[in-house]
XYZ file of C-alpha atoms in Angstrom:
153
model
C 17.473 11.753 22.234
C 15.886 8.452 22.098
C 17.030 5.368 19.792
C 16.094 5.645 16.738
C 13.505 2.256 15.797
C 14.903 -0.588 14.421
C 14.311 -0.952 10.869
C 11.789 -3.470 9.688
C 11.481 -4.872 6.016
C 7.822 -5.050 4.187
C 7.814 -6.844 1.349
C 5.578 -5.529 -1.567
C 3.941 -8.158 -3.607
C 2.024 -6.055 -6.114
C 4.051 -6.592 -9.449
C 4.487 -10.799 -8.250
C 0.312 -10.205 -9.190
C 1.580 -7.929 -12.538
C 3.645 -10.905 -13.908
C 0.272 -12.952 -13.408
C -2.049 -10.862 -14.495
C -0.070 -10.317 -17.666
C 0.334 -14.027 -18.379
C -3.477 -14.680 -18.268
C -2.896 -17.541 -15.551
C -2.537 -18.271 -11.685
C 1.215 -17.690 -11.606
C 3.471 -16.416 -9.901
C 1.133 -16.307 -6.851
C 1.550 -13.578 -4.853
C 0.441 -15.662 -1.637
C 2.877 -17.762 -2.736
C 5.852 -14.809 -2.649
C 4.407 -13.358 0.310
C 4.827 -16.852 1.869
C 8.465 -17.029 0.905
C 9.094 -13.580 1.911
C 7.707 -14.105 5.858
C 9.818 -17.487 5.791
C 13.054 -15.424 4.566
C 12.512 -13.083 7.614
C 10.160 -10.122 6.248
C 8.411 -8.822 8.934
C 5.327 -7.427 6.860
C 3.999 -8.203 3.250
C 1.961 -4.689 1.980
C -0.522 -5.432 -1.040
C -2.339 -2.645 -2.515
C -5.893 -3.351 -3.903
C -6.237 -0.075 -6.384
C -9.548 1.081 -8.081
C -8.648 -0.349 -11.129
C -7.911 -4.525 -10.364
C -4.063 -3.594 -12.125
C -2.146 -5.510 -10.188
C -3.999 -7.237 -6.409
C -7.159 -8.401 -6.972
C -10.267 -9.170 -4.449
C -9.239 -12.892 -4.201
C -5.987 -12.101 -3.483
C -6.449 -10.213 -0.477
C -8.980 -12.629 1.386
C -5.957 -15.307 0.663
C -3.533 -13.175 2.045
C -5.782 -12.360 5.312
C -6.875 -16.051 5.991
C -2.837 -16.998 5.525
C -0.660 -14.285 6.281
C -0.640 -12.079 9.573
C 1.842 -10.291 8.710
C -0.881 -8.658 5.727
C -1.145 -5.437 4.979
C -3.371 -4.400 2.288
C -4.329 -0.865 1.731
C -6.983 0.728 -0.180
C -5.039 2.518 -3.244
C -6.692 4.909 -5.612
C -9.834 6.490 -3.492
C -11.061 2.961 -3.927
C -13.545 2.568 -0.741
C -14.194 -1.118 -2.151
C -17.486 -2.786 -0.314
C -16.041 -2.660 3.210
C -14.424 -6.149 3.421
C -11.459 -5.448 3.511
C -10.193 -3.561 6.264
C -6.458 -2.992 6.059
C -4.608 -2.991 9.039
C -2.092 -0.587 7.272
C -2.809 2.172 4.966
C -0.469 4.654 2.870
C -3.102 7.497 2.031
C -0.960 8.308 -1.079
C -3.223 7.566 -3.701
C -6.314 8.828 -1.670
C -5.128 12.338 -2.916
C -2.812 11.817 -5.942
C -4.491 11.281 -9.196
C -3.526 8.021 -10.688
C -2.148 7.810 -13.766
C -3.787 4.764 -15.644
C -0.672 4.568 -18.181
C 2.322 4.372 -14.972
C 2.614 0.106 -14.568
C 3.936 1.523 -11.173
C 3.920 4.578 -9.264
C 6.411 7.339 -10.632
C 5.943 10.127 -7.834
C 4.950 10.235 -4.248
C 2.511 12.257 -2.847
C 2.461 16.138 -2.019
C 2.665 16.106 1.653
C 4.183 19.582 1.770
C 0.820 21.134 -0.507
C -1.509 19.465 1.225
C -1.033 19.697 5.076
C -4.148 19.971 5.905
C -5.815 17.647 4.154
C -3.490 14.684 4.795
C -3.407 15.766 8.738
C -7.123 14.867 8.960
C -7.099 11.734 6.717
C -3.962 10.580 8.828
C -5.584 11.461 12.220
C -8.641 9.605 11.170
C -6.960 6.448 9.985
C -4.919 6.823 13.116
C -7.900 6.786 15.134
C -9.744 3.795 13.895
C -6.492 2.113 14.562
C -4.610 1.878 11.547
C -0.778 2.507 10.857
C -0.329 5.086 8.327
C 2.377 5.929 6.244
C 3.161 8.580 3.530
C 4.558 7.543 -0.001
C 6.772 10.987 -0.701
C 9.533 11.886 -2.652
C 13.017 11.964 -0.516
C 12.992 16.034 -0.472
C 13.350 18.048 2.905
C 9.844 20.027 2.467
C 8.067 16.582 2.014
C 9.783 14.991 5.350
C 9.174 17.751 7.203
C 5.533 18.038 6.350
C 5.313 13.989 7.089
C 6.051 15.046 10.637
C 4.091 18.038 10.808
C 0.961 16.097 9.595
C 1.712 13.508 12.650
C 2.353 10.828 10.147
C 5.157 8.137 12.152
């Protein structure tokens, strides 16, 4: 059996940009904590730019790309956005779990296990245009196991 990978910590800057975005100003920046969190030894920053502006906006992911490699913003609720921002990393969670406008942060993970099929060909796709994937599911044996069946890593 091979090793298994070493673990690697992404840092998610999303509610840094809630706390701002409530207060009306320009802080807390979140280039600012995704700065910090690189310096402190994170080896990726993930910022998801949702349909709805609650908690990245625009602005904040062209900072993020121009200043941080280590960027990984995904497209969050079936936003397809104007095509500028590519993310080198995308969870497909939100592609195919409603959002609920009231949750100020995601309550449940997606439904691997009931929807197989779907997820295997938005994962292969994603995976062929050269862009990590990963599943946002609930801890529960039938959603790992349907992870792996849908060839998510």
């Amino acid at each position: 059996m091979p090793a298994p990978a070493p673990l690697r910590l992404g840092v998610n800057i999303d509610h840094v940009a809630t706390v701002r975005n409530a207060r009306g100003g320009r802080q807390p920046d979140p280039l600012r904590a995704a700065e910090l969190a690189i310096a402190a030894g994170a080896d990726g920053i993930t910022a998801h730019l949702r349909e709805d502006r609650r908690h990245i906006v625009d602005d904040d992911v062209a900072r993020l790309k121009a200043r941080i490699a280590k960027a990984a913003q995904s497209r969050n609720g079936g936003d397809p956005g104007d095509g500028r921002h590519r993310p080198p990393a995308a969870p497909p969670c939100r592609l195919y779990r409603s959002e609920r406008r009231q949750e100020r942060t995601t309550e449940g993970g997606l439904d691997a296990a009931g929807q197989r099929e779907t997820l295997r060909a938005a994962v292969g796709a994603l995976a062929e245009a050269g862009i990590r994937v990963s599943l946002f599911i609930a801890a529960e044996p039938a959603q790992i196991e349907a992870a792996v069946a849908i060839g998510a890593p």
